[in-house]
Amino acid sequence: MSKERQSAAKRKLKSAGVSAVGKPKRTPGHPTKSHVVVAMCDGKPKVIRFGEQGASTAGKAKAGDSDRMKKKRASFKARHRKNIAKGACSAAYWADKVKW
């Protein structure tokens, strides 16, 4: 990575308040989005905000999950499948990875 891109990435990390590229962080003070991450898209750093603030998501699968939670998780993944497949440059990818 060139020096110019490295400094751009450092600026984005600092402005987003994230410690590293590809490491999501909760943003309880943000009015609408619950998480932020800086991802490298086409060699450039990009700030991606995702997740609805205050939403009750299904969370990671657990051994005694109710059928309702299993269906809720499956519905999210089916509804956003195309966007999740776009990879680390989409908010849906990070929401799937972190919240679902």
Short mmCIF file of N, CA and C in Angstrom, two decimals:
data_model
loop_
_atom_site.label_atom_id
_atom_site.label_comp_id
_atom_site.label_asym_id
_atom_site.label_seq_id
_atom_site.Cartn_x
_atom_site.Cartn_y
_atom_site.Cartn_z
N MET A 1 0.85 -1.17 0.00
CA MET A 1 0.00 0.00 0.00
C MET A 1 0.90 1.24 0.00
N SER A 2 0.56 2.22 -0.81
CA SER A 2 1.37 3.43 -0.91
C SER A 2 1.21 4.27 0.36
N LYS A 3 2.14 5.20 0.55
CA LYS A 3 2.09 6.07 1.73
C LYS A 3 0.82 6.91 1.75
N GLU A 4 0.41 7.35 0.56
CA GLU A 4 -0.81 8.17 0.46
C GLU A 4 -2.03 7.37 0.92
N ARG A 5 -2.13 6.13 0.49
CA ARG A 5 -3.27 5.28 0.88
C ARG A 5 -3.21 4.93 2.36
N GLN A 6 -1.97 4.73 2.88
CA GLN A 6 -1.84 4.42 4.30
C GLN A 6 -2.30 5.59 5.16
N SER A 7 -1.91 6.80 4.76
CA SER A 7 -2.33 7.96 5.54
C SER A 7 -3.85 8.18 5.43
N ALA A 8 -4.41 7.90 4.25
CA ALA A 8 -5.87 8.02 4.08
C ALA A 8 -6.58 7.01 4.98
N ALA A 9 -6.03 5.80 5.05
CA ALA A 9 -6.63 4.77 5.90
C ALA A 9 -6.55 5.19 7.37
N LYS A 10 -5.42 5.74 7.79
CA LYS A 10 -5.27 6.18 9.18
C LYS A 10 -6.25 7.30 9.51
N ARG A 11 -6.45 8.21 8.58
CA ARG A 11 -7.40 9.30 8.80
C ARG A 11 -8.82 8.75 8.96
N LYS A 12 -9.18 7.80 8.09
CA LYS A 12 -10.53 7.21 8.16
C LYS A 12 -10.72 6.46 9.48
N LEU A 13 -9.68 5.72 9.90
CA LEU A 13 -9.76 4.98 11.16
C LEU A 13 -9.97 5.94 12.32
N LYS A 14 -9.20 7.01 12.32
CA LYS A 14 -9.30 7.98 13.41
C LYS A 14 -10.66 8.67 13.42
N SER A 15 -11.14 9.08 12.25
CA SER A 15 -12.43 9.78 12.19
C SER A 15 -13.59 8.86 12.57
N ALA A 16 -13.47 7.58 12.26
CA ALA A 16 -14.53 6.63 12.60
C ALA A 16 -14.39 6.12 14.03
N GLY A 17 -13.21 6.31 14.63
CA GLY A 17 -12.99 5.84 16.00
C GLY A 17 -12.78 4.35 16.09
N VAL A 18 -12.25 3.76 15.02
CA VAL A 18 -12.03 2.32 14.95
C VAL A 18 -10.52 2.05 15.07
N SER A 19 -10.16 0.93 15.68
CA SER A 19 -8.74 0.65 15.91
C SER A 19 -8.02 0.02 14.72
N ALA A 20 -8.74 -0.68 13.84
CA ALA A 20 -8.09 -1.34 12.71
C ALA A 20 -9.06 -1.52 11.56
N VAL A 21 -8.51 -1.70 10.37
CA VAL A 21 -9.33 -1.96 9.19
C VAL A 21 -9.99 -3.33 9.35
N GLY A 22 -11.29 -3.40 9.10
CA GLY A 22 -12.00 -4.67 9.19
C GLY A 22 -12.39 -5.07 10.60
N LYS A 23 -12.28 -4.13 11.56
CA LYS A 23 -12.64 -4.44 12.94
C LYS A 23 -13.84 -3.58 13.36
N PRO A 24 -15.04 -4.15 13.41
CA PRO A 24 -16.24 -3.37 13.72
C PRO A 24 -16.26 -2.89 15.16
N LYS A 25 -16.97 -1.79 15.37
CA LYS A 25 -17.09 -1.21 16.71
C LYS A 25 -18.51 -0.72 16.91
N ARG A 26 -19.04 -0.89 18.13
CA ARG A 26 -20.37 -0.38 18.46
C ARG A 26 -20.32 1.14 18.53
N THR A 27 -21.41 1.78 18.12
CA THR A 27 -21.52 3.23 18.17
C THR A 27 -22.81 3.62 18.89
N PRO A 28 -22.82 3.52 20.23
CA PRO A 28 -24.04 3.82 20.97
C PRO A 28 -24.47 5.28 20.88
N GLY A 29 -23.53 6.18 20.54
CA GLY A 29 -23.87 7.59 20.45
C GLY A 29 -24.40 8.02 19.10
N HIS A 30 -24.33 7.14 18.10
CA HIS A 30 -24.81 7.50 16.76
C HIS A 30 -26.34 7.46 16.76
N PRO A 31 -26.99 8.44 16.12
CA PRO A 31 -28.46 8.49 16.18
C PRO A 31 -29.19 7.35 15.48
N THR A 32 -28.61 6.77 14.42
CA THR A 32 -29.37 5.76 13.68
C THR A 32 -28.65 4.41 13.53
N LYS A 33 -27.34 4.38 13.45
CA LYS A 33 -26.62 3.13 13.18
C LYS A 33 -25.89 2.62 14.43
N SER A 34 -25.91 1.31 14.63
CA SER A 34 -25.37 0.73 15.85
C SER A 34 -23.90 0.35 15.78
N HIS A 35 -23.34 0.20 14.57
CA HIS A 35 -21.95 -0.20 14.43
C HIS A 35 -21.27 0.56 13.29
N VAL A 36 -19.94 0.59 13.34
CA VAL A 36 -19.16 1.19 12.26
C VAL A 36 -17.93 0.31 12.03
N VAL A 37 -17.48 0.26 10.78
CA VAL A 37 -16.27 -0.47 10.43
C VAL A 37 -15.62 0.27 9.27
N VAL A 38 -14.29 0.21 9.20
CA VAL A 38 -13.57 0.76 8.05
C VAL A 38 -13.09 -0.44 7.24
N ALA A 39 -13.52 -0.52 5.98
CA ALA A 39 -13.16 -1.64 5.10
C ALA A 39 -12.37 -1.10 3.91
N MET A 40 -11.50 -1.93 3.36
CA MET A 40 -10.75 -1.55 2.17
C MET A 40 -11.54 -2.00 0.95
N CYS A 41 -11.99 -1.04 0.16
CA CYS A 41 -12.77 -1.31 -1.04
C CYS A 41 -12.00 -0.78 -2.24
N ASP A 42 -11.60 -1.66 -3.13
CA ASP A 42 -10.80 -1.29 -4.30
C ASP A 42 -9.54 -0.56 -3.89
N GLY A 43 -8.93 -0.99 -2.80
CA GLY A 43 -7.68 -0.39 -2.34
C GLY A 43 -7.84 0.91 -1.58
N LYS A 44 -9.07 1.36 -1.37
CA LYS A 44 -9.31 2.62 -0.65
C LYS A 44 -10.10 2.33 0.62
N PRO A 45 -9.81 3.06 1.69
CA PRO A 45 -10.58 2.86 2.92
C PRO A 45 -11.97 3.46 2.80
N LYS A 46 -12.96 2.74 3.31
CA LYS A 46 -14.35 3.20 3.24
C LYS A 46 -15.01 2.99 4.60
N VAL A 47 -15.64 4.02 5.13
CA VAL A 47 -16.36 3.91 6.39
C VAL A 47 -17.74 3.36 6.10
N ILE A 48 -18.08 2.26 6.77
CA ILE A 48 -19.38 1.62 6.58
C ILE A 48 -20.10 1.59 7.93
N ARG A 49 -21.28 2.18 7.98
CA ARG A 49 -22.12 2.14 9.18
C ARG A 49 -23.25 1.15 8.91
N PHE A 50 -23.56 0.34 9.90
CA PHE A 50 -24.60 -0.67 9.70
C PHE A 50 -25.32 -0.96 10.99
N GLY A 51 -26.47 -1.58 10.88
CA GLY A 51 -27.27 -2.01 12.02
C GLY A 51 -28.17 -0.90 12.53
N GLU A 52 -29.40 -1.25 12.82
CA GLU A 52 -30.35 -0.28 13.35
C GLU A 52 -30.11 -0.10 14.85
N GLN A 53 -30.02 1.16 15.27
CA GLN A 53 -29.82 1.47 16.69
C GLN A 53 -31.03 1.00 17.49
N GLY A 54 -30.80 0.21 18.51
CA GLY A 54 -31.88 -0.25 19.38
C GLY A 54 -32.67 -1.44 18.88
N ALA A 55 -32.30 -1.99 17.73
CA ALA A 55 -33.04 -3.14 17.20
C ALA A 55 -32.70 -4.39 18.01
N SER A 56 -33.69 -5.23 18.21
CA SER A 56 -33.43 -6.50 18.90
C SER A 56 -33.22 -7.56 17.82
N THR A 57 -31.96 -7.88 17.57
CA THR A 57 -31.64 -8.87 16.54
C THR A 57 -31.60 -10.26 17.15
N ALA A 58 -31.52 -11.24 16.31
CA ALA A 58 -31.51 -12.62 16.77
C ALA A 58 -30.19 -12.97 17.42
N GLY A 59 -29.11 -12.27 17.09
CA GLY A 59 -27.81 -12.59 17.65
C GLY A 59 -27.26 -13.88 17.07
N LYS A 60 -26.17 -14.34 17.60
CA LYS A 60 -25.55 -15.57 17.12
C LYS A 60 -26.39 -16.78 17.57
N ALA A 61 -26.36 -17.81 16.76
CA ALA A 61 -27.15 -19.01 17.06
C ALA A 61 -26.72 -19.64 18.39
N LYS A 62 -27.69 -20.01 19.17
CA LYS A 62 -27.40 -20.62 20.47
C LYS A 62 -28.12 -21.96 20.56
N ALA A 63 -27.66 -22.80 21.41
CA ALA A 63 -28.27 -24.14 21.54
C ALA A 63 -29.71 -24.17 22.01
N GLY A 64 -30.44 -23.56 22.46
CA GLY A 64 -31.83 -23.56 22.87
C GLY A 64 -32.64 -22.48 22.19
N ASP A 65 -32.22 -22.05 21.00
CA ASP A 65 -32.95 -21.00 20.27
C ASP A 65 -34.38 -21.43 19.96
N SER A 66 -35.30 -20.50 20.11
CA SER A 66 -36.69 -20.80 19.77
C SER A 66 -36.84 -20.84 18.25
N ASP A 67 -37.91 -21.45 17.80
CA ASP A 67 -38.18 -21.52 16.36
C ASP A 67 -38.35 -20.12 15.78
N ARG A 68 -38.94 -19.22 16.58
CA ARG A 68 -39.15 -17.84 16.13
C ARG A 68 -37.82 -17.17 15.81
N MET A 69 -36.83 -17.33 16.68
CA MET A 69 -35.51 -16.71 16.45
C MET A 69 -34.81 -17.35 15.25
N LYS A 70 -34.96 -18.65 15.10
CA LYS A 70 -34.35 -19.32 13.94
C LYS A 70 -34.95 -18.79 12.64
N LYS A 71 -36.27 -18.61 12.64
CA LYS A 71 -36.95 -18.10 11.45
C LYS A 71 -36.57 -16.64 11.19
N LYS A 72 -36.42 -15.86 12.26
CA LYS A 72 -36.05 -14.45 12.14
C LYS A 72 -34.65 -14.34 11.51
N ARG A 73 -33.72 -15.15 11.98
CA ARG A 73 -32.35 -15.16 11.44
C ARG A 73 -32.35 -15.59 9.97
N ALA A 74 -33.10 -16.65 9.66
CA ALA A 74 -33.16 -17.16 8.29
C ALA A 74 -33.80 -16.14 7.35
N SER A 75 -34.81 -15.41 7.83
CA SER A 75 -35.46 -14.39 7.00
C SER A 75 -34.51 -13.26 6.67
N PHE A 76 -33.73 -12.82 7.66
CA PHE A 76 -32.75 -11.75 7.41
C PHE A 76 -31.74 -12.20 6.35
N LYS A 77 -31.20 -13.38 6.54
CA LYS A 77 -30.18 -13.88 5.62
C LYS A 77 -30.74 -14.06 4.20
N ALA A 78 -31.98 -14.52 4.08
CA ALA A 78 -32.60 -14.70 2.76
C ALA A 78 -32.90 -13.35 2.11
N ARG A 79 -33.40 -12.42 2.90
CA ARG A 79 -33.78 -11.11 2.38
C ARG A 79 -32.57 -10.31 1.89
N HIS A 80 -31.42 -10.50 2.53
CA HIS A 80 -30.22 -9.72 2.20
C HIS A 80 -29.14 -10.55 1.51
N ARG A 81 -29.48 -11.74 1.04
CA ARG A 81 -28.49 -12.66 0.47
C ARG A 81 -27.62 -12.02 -0.61
N LYS A 82 -28.23 -11.29 -1.55
CA LYS A 82 -27.47 -10.69 -2.66
C LYS A 82 -26.49 -9.64 -2.15
N ASN A 83 -26.92 -8.83 -1.19
CA ASN A 83 -26.04 -7.79 -0.66
C ASN A 83 -24.95 -8.38 0.22
N ILE A 84 -25.25 -9.44 0.95
CA ILE A 84 -24.23 -10.11 1.77
C ILE A 84 -23.15 -10.68 0.87
N ALA A 85 -23.56 -11.20 -0.30
CA ALA A 85 -22.61 -11.81 -1.23
C ALA A 85 -21.65 -10.79 -1.85
N LYS A 86 -21.98 -9.50 -1.77
CA LYS A 86 -21.10 -8.46 -2.33
C LYS A 86 -19.79 -8.35 -1.56
N GLY A 87 -19.75 -8.87 -0.36
CA GLY A 87 -18.51 -8.90 0.40
C GLY A 87 -18.36 -7.76 1.39
N ALA A 88 -17.12 -7.55 1.84
CA ALA A 88 -16.83 -6.65 2.94
C ALA A 88 -17.11 -5.18 2.65
N CYS A 89 -17.46 -4.84 1.43
CA CYS A 89 -17.77 -3.45 1.10
C CYS A 89 -19.26 -3.14 1.23
N SER A 90 -20.04 -4.06 1.76
CA SER A 90 -21.47 -3.81 1.93
C SER A 90 -21.85 -3.87 3.41
N ALA A 91 -22.79 -3.02 3.79
CA ALA A 91 -23.26 -3.00 5.16
C ALA A 91 -23.95 -4.31 5.52
N ALA A 92 -24.62 -4.93 4.56
CA ALA A 92 -25.32 -6.20 4.82
C ALA A 92 -24.34 -7.30 5.23
N TYR A 93 -23.16 -7.32 4.61
CA TYR A 93 -22.13 -8.30 4.95
C TYR A 93 -21.74 -8.18 6.43
N TRP A 94 -21.51 -6.93 6.85
CA TRP A 94 -21.08 -6.71 8.24
C TRP A 94 -22.22 -6.95 9.22
N ALA A 95 -23.44 -6.59 8.85
CA ALA A 95 -24.58 -6.85 9.73
C ALA A 95 -24.76 -8.36 9.93
N ASP A 96 -24.61 -9.11 8.84
CA ASP A 96 -24.71 -10.57 8.91
C ASP A 96 -23.60 -11.14 9.80
N LYS A 97 -22.41 -10.63 9.64
CA LYS A 97 -21.26 -11.15 10.39
C LYS A 97 -21.31 -10.79 11.87
N VAL A 98 -21.71 -9.56 12.19
CA VAL A 98 -21.66 -9.08 13.56
C VAL A 98 -22.96 -9.28 14.32
N LYS A 99 -24.09 -8.97 13.69
CA LYS A 99 -25.36 -8.95 14.43
C LYS A 99 -26.19 -10.22 14.26
N TRP A 100 -26.03 -10.97 13.19
CA TRP A 100 -26.88 -12.12 12.92
C TRP A 100 -26.09 -13.39 12.96
#
